[in-house]
Coordinates of C-alpha atoms in Angstrom, one line a residue:
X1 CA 65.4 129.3 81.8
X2 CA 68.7 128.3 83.6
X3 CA 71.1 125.7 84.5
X4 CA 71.4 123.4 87.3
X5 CA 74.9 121.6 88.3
X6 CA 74.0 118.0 89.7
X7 CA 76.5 116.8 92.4
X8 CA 77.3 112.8 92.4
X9 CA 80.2 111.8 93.2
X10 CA 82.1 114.7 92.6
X11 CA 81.7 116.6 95.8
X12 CA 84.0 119.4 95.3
X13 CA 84.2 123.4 94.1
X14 CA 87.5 123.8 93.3
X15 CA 88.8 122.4 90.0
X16 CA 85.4 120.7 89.2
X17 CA 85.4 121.8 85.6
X18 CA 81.8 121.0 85.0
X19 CA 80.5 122.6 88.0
X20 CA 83.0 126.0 87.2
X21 CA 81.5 125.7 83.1
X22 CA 77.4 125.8 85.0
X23 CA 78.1 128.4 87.2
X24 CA 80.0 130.5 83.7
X25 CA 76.5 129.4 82.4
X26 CA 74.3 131.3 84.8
X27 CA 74.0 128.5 87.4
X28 CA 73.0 129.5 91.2
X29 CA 71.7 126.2 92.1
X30 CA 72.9 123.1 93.1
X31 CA 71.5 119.9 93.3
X32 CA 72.1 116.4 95.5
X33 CA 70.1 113.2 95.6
X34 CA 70.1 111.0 98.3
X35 CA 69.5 107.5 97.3
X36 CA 69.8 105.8 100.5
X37 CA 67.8 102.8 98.7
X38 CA 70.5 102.6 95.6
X39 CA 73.4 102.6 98.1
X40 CA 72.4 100.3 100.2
X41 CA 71.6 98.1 96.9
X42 CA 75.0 98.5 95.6
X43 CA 76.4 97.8 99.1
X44 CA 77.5 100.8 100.0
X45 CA 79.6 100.8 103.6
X46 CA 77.9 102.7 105.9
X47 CA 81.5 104.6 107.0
X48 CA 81.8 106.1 103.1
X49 CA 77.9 106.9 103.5
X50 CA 78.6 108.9 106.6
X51 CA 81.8 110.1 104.7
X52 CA 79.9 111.0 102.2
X53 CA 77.2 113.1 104.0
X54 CA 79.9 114.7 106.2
X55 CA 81.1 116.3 102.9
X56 CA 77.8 117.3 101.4
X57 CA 77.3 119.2 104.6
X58 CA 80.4 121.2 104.0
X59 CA 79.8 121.3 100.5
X60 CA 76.0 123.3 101.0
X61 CA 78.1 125.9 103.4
X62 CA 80.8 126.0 100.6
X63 CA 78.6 126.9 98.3
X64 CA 76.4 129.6 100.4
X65 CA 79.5 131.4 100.5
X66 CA 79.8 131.3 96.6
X67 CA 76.8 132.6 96.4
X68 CA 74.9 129.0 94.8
X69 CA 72.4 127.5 96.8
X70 CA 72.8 123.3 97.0
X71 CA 69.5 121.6 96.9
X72 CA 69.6 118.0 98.7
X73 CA 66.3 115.7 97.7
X74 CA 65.4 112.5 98.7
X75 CA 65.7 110.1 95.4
X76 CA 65.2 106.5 97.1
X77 CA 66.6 104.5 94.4
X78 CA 67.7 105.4 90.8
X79 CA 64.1 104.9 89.3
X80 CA 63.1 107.4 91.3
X81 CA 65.7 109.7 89.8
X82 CA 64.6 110.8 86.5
X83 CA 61.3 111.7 88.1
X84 CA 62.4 113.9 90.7
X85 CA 65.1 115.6 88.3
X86 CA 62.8 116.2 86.4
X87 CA 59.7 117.8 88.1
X88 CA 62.9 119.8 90.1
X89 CA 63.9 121.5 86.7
X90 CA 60.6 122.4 85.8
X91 CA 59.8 123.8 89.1
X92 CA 62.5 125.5 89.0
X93 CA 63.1 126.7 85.3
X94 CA 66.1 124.7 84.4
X95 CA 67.1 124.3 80.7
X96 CA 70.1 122.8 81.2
X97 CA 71.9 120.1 83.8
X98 CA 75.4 120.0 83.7
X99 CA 77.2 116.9 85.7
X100 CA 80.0 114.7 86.0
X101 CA 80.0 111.2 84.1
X102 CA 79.7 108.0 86.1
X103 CA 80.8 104.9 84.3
X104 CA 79.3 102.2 86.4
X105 CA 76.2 100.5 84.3
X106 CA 73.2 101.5 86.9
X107 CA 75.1 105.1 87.0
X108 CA 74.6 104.9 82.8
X109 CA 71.2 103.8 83.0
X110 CA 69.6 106.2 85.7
X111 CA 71.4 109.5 83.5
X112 CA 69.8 107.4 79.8
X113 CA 66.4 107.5 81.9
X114 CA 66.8 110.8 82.9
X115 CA 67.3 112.0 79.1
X116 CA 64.3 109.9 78.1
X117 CA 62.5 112.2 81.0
X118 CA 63.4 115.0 79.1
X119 CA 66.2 116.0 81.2
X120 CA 69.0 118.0 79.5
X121 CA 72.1 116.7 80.7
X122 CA 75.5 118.1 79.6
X123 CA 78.4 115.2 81.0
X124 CA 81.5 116.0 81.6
X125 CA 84.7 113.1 82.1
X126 CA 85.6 114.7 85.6
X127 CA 86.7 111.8 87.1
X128 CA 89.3 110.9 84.8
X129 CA 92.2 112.5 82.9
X130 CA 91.4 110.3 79.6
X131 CA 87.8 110.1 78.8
X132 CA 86.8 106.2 78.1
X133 CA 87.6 105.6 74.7
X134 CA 90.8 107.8 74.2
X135 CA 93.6 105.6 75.1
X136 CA 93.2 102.5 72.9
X137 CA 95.3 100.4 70.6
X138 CA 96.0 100.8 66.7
X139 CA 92.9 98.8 66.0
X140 CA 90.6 100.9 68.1
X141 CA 90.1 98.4 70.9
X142 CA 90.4 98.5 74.8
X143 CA 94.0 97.5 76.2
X144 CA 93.7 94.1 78.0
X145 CA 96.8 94.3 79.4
X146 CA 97.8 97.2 81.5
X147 CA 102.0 98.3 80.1
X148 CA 100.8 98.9 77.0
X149 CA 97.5 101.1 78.1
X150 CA 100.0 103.2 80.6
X151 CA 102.2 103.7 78.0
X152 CA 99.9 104.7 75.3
X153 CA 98.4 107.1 78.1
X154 CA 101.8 108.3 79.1
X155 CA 102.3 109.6 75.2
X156 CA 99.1 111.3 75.1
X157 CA 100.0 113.2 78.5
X158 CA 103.3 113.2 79.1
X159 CA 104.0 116.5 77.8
X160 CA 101.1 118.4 79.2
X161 CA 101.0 119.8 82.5
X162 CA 97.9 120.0 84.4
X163 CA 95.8 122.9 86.1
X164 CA 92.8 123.5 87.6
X165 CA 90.5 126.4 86.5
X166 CA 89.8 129.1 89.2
X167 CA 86.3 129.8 90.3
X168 CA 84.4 132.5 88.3
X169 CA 84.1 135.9 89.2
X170 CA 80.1 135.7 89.5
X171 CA 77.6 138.9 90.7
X172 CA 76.1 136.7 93.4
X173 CA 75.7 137.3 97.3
X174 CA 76.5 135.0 99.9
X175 CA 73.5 133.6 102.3
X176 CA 73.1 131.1 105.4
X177 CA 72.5 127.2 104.5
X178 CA 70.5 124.9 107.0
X179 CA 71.5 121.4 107.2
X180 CA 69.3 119.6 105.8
X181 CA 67.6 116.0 108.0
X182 CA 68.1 113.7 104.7
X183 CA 72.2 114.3 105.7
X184 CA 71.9 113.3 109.1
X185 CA 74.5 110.7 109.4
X186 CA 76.1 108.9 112.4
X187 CA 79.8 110.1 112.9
X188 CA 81.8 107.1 112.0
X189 CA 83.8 108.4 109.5
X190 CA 84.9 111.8 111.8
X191 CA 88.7 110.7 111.9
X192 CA 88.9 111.8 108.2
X193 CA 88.7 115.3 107.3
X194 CA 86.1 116.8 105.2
X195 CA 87.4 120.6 104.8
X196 CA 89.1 121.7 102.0
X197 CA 91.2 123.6 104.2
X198 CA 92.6 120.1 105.6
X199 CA 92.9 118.4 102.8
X200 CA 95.1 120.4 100.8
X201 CA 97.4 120.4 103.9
X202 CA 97.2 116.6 103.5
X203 CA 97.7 116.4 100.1
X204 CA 100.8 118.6 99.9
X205 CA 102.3 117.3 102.8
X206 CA 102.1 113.8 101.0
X207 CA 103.4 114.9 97.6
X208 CA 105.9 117.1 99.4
X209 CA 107.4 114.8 102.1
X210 CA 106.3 111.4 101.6
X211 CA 106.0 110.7 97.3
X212 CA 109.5 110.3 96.5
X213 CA 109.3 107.6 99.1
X214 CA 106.1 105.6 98.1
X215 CA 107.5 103.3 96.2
X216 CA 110.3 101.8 99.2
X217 CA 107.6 101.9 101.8
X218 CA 104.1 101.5 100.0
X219 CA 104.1 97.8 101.2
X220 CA 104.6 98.1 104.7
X221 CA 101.4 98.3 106.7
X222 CA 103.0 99.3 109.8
X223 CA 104.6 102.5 107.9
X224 CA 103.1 104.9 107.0
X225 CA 103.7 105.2 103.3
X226 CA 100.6 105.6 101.4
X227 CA 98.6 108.7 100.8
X228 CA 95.4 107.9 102.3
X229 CA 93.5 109.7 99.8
X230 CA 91.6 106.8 98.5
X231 CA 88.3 107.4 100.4
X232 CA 88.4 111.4 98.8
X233 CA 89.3 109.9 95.1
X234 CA 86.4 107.3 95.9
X235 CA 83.9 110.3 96.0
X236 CA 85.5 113.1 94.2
X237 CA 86.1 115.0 96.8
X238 CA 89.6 115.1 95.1
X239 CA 90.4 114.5 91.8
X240 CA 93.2 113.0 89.5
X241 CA 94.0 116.3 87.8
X242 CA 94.2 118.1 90.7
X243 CA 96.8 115.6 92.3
X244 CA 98.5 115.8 89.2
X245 CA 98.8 119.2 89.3
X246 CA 100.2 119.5 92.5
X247 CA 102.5 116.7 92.2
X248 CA 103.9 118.8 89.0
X249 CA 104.6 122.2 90.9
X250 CA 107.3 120.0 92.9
X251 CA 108.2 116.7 89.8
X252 CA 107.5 119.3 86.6
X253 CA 108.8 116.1 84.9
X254 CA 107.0 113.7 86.5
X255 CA 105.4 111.6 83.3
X256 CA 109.0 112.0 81.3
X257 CA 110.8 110.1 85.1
X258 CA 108.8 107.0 84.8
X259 CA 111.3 105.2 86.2
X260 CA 112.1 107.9 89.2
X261 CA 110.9 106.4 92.9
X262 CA 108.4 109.6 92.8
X263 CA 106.8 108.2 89.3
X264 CA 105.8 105.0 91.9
X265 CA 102.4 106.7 93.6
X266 CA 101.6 108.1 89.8
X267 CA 101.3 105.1 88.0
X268 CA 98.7 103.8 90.4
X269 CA 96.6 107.0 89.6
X270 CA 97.1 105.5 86.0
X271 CA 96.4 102.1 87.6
X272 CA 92.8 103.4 88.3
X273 CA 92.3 105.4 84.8
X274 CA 92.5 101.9 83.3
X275 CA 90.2 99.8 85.6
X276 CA 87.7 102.5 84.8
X277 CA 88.3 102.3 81.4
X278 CA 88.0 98.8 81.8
X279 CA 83.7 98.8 82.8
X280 CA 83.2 100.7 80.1
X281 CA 84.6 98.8 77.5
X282 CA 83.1 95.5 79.2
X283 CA 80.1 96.5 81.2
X284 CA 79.4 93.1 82.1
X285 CA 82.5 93.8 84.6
X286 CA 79.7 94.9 86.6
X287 CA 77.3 92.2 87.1
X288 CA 80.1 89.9 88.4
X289 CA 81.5 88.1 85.2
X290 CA 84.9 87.0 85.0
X291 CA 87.0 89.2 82.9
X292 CA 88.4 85.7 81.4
X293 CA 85.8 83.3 80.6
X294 CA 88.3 80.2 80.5
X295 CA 87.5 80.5 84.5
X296 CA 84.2 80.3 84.5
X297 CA 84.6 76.5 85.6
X298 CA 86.5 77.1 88.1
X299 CA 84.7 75.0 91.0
X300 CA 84.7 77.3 94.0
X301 CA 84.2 76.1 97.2
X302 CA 81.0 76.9 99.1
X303 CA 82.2 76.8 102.8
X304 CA 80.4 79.5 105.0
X305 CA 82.1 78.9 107.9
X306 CA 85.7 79.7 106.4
X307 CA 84.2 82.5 104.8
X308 CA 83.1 84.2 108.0
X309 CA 86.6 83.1 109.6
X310 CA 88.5 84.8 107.0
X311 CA 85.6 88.1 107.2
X312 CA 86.2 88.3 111.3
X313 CA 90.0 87.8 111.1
X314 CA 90.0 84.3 112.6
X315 CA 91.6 82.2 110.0
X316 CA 94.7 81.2 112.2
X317 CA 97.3 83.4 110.0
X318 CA 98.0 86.5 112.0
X319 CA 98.4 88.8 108.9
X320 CA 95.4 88.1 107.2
X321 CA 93.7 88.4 110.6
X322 CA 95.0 91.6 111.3
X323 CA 94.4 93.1 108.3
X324 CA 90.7 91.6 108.2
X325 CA 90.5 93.1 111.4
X326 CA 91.7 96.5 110.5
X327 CA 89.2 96.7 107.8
X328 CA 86.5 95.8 110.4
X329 CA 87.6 98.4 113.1
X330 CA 88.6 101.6 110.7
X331 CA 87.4 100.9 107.1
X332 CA 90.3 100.7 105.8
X333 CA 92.7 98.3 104.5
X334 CA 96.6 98.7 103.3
X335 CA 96.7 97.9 99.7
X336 CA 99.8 95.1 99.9
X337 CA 97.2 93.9 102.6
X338 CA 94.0 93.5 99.9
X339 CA 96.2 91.7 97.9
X340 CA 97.2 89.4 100.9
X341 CA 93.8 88.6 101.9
X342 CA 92.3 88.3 98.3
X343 CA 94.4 85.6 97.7
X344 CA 94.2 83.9 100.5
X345 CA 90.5 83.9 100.2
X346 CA 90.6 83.1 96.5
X347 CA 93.3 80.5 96.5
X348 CA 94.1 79.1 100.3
X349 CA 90.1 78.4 101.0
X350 CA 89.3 78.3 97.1
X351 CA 85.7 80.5 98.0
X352 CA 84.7 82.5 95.1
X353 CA 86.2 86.3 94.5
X354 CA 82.9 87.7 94.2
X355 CA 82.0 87.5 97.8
X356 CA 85.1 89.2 99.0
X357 CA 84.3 91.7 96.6
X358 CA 80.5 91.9 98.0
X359 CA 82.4 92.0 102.0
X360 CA 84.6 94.6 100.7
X361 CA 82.2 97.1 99.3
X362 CA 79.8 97.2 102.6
X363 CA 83.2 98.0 105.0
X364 CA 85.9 99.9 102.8
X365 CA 85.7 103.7 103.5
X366 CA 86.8 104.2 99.9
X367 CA 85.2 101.4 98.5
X368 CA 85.0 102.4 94.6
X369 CA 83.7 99.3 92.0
X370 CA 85.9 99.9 89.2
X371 CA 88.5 99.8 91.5
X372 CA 87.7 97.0 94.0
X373 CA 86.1 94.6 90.7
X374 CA 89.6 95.1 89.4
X375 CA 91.6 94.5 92.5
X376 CA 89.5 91.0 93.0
X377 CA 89.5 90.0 89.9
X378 CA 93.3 90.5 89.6
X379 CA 93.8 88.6 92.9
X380 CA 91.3 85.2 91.8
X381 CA 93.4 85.7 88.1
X382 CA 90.5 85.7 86.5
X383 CA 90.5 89.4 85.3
X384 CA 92.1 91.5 83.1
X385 CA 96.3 91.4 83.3
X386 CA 95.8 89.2 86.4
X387 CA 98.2 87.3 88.1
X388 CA 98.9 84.0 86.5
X389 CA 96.7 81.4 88.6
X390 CA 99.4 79.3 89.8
X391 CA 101.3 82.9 91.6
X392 CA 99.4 81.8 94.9
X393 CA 100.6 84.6 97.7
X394 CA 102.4 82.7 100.5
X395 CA 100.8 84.3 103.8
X396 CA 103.5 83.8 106.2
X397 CA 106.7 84.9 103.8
X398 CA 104.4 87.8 102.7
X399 CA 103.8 88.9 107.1
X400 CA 108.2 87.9 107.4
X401 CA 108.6 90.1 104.2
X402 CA 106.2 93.3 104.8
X403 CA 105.7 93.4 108.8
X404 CA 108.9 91.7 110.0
X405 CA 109.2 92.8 113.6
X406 CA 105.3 92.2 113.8
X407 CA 104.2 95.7 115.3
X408 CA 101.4 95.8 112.7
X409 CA 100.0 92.6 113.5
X410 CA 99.8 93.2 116.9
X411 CA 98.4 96.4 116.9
X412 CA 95.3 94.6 115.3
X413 CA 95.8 90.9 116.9
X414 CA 96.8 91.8 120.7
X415 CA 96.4 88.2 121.6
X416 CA 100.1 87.7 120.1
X417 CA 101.2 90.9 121.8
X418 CA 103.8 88.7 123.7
X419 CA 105.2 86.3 120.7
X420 CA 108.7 87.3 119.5
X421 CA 109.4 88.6 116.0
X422 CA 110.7 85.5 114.8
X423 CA 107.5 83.1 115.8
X424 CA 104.7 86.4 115.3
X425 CA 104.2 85.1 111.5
X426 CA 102.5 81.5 112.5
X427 CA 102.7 81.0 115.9
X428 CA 101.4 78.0 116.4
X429 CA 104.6 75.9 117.7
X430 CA 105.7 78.8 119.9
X431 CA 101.9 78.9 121.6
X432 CA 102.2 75.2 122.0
X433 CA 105.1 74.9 123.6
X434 CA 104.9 77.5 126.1
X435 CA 101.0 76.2 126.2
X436 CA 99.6 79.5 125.8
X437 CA 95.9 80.0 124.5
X438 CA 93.7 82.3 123.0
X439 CA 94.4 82.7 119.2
X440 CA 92.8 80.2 116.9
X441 CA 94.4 77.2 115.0
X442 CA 95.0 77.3 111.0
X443 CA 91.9 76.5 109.1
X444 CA 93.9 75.5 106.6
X445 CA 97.4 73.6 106.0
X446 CA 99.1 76.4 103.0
X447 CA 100.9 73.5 101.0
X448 CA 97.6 71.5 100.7
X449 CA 95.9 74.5 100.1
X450 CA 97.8 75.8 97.4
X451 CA 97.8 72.1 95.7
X452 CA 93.9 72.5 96.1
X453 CA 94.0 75.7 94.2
X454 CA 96.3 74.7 91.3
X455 CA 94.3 71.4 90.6
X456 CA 91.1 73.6 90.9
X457 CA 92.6 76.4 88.3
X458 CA 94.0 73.8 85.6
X459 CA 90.3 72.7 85.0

């Protein structure tokens, strides 16, 4: 009898600690579902699904050369799973499955079921530097409020510096991999690297040149300041360790300098320890429940046709267009952007968080629930440490403020191409006067907006 190693959404060799521990325990094969039915119920964009089979190609050829064969099976949904793992191990001779854990309650579920199918999984907490649990406070319970959970995780870490095991030295040959048909994908997602050869170029060249300076140009969409590694974090492809790691060889004191400009990029890494930390101490954070129940009387506004102005980018407020527009075109949004357009959506038109959240997950390239559930919920202040109701983002000082020559917005709104700097944040009076057309009027006035939302929230 052997072991198997079961990909998810961990898709990488180097530094996966589970995968190194099943090949040190004899493992030669690999194994990859494709549960095109699961992803397309939990939303899943189709550019992170094409991503995501971009990488699993490399992966199998990865692999080869190691010397472990990947195995990539049609699943359908994750009902299906626990029977095809299953019948695959017993096929095959496998004792012993060794994965990655997935927090999300369907991920939970589908590896119970599989256990019930008498499927021997051994999980590993790959995906996070503090397994659920871990960081709590003196009474045992989940942080609700994010300072204290960093700094509790800060003690735990701050004095340990991070590595990532080498791969075994292991008496196997290497062989040729076919592509298999089930990873046929469409080539959407071919402006982002998939080759680990790439990405560590990437990576480095981020931490190296560009981290120290995160925290002075992280909210400037037309800069670029942010890693862009979101979509690879999203699927494992990287992993927090490993950027930890790295970012120690060049900070060694980077989680003793929290309040150093390169300590910036870090504490969102610990940003998104705690939002996963979050659905597993309150699984109902993934069925669409309000973190804070005292909103659940909010009266949201059911207006379709603002909802698919604000989707398309034609709300009449050029940042909020162009950054709904960015996300349409390239699958990818700035982060002080989300936060732009979550509010606007949650507080300006009053429509409920959990359809942005919905629109979100079937375009983002890195769309990731824990995550995106956490972003929204923050946004709508309804979730856990969200902003107080009545901080309602001001569109128009936030496009001055963040993009104030305007070269972002018309990169992604080229119908103000020709409006100065100084009228490119509402350009309404400027189009008037010089009676020019072709960009949409407000759908809604901001001051009687933001009234709206405060009456709405104080019920």
């Amino acid at each position: 009898m052997s072991t198997l190693f079961w990909f998810r959404r961990d898709l990488r060799v180097f530094g996966n600690e589970a995968l190194i521990a099943a090949v040190e325990n004899g493992a030669r094969d690999a194994l990859f579902l494709v549960c095109e039915q699961q992803w397309q119920a939990h939303n899943a964009a189709p550019v992170q699904v094409d991503l995501l089979k971009r990488r699993v190609i490399w992966l199998g050829h990865k692999l080869a050369e190691l010397g472990v064969r990947l195995h990539v099976l049609d699943a359908g949904d994750f009902t299906q799973v626990p029977a095809v793992v299953s019948q695959f191990c017993q096929a095959n001779g496998i004792a012993q499955v060794y994965a990655n854990r997935e927090y999300e309650v369907n991920e939970q579920d589908r590896d119970y079921a599989c256990q019930q199918a008498g499927v021997q999984l051994q999980l590993f907490d790959g995906d996070l530097i503090a397994p659920p649990g871990s960081v709590t406070t003196a009474s045992n319970e989940m942080y609700k409020v994010f300072t204290p959970f960093k700094k509790a995780w800060l003690k735990q870490y701050e004095q340990t510096h991070f590595y990532l095991p080498g791969w075994p030295e292991i008496n196997a040959a290497p062989f040729e991999w076919e592509t298999p048909e089930l990873l046929a994908g469409e080539g959407i997602s071919d402006k982002w690297p998939v080759d680990d050869e790439t990405l560590v170029k990437v990576v480095q060249a981020f931490i190296q040149e560009k981290m120290v300076d995160y925290k002075a140009n992280r909210d400037f969409p037309g800069v670029k300041g942010t890693s862009g590694l979101s979509p690879y974090l999203a699927l494992g492809i990287v992993s927090v360790k490993q950027l930890l790691a790295e970012s120690q060889l060049h900070f060694p004191d980077l989680l003793q300098m929290t309040s150093a400009p390169a300590f910036s990029w870090t504490n969102e890494l610990i940003w998104r320890e705690f939002y996963r930390h979050l659905i597993c101490a309150y699984p109902k954070l993934c069925k669409g429940v309000n973190f804070n129940e005292k909103y659940n009387h909010v009266d949201w506004r059911q207006d379709d046709a603002q909802f698919t102005a604000w989707c398309e980018g034609n709300t009449g407020y050029p940042i909020v267009d162009a950054a709904m527009r960015q996300l349409n075109q390239t699958g990818w949004m700035h982060n002080r952007l989300r936060m732009i357009v979550a509010s606007f959506l949650t507080k300006h038109l009053l429509i409920d968080w959990r359809k942005g959240e919905h629109y979100f997950m079937s375009k983002l390239i890195d769309g990731d629930l824990a995550s995106n559930n956490g972003g929204w919920q923050w946004a709508a202040s309804t979730g856990c440490d969200a902003q107080p109701y009545f901080r309602i983002f001001n569109p128009i000082s936030q496009s001055e403020k963040f993009d104030p020559q305007g070269d972002f917005i018309r990169k992604f709104v080229p119908e103000l191409n020709d409006v100065p700097a100084k009228s490119i944040h509402f350009p309404h009076e400027y189009l008037q006067a010089f009676g020019i057309s072709g960009y949409m009027n407000p759908i809604v006035e901001h001051k009687a907006a933001r009234e709206r939302a405060l009456a709405a929230f104080k019920v």
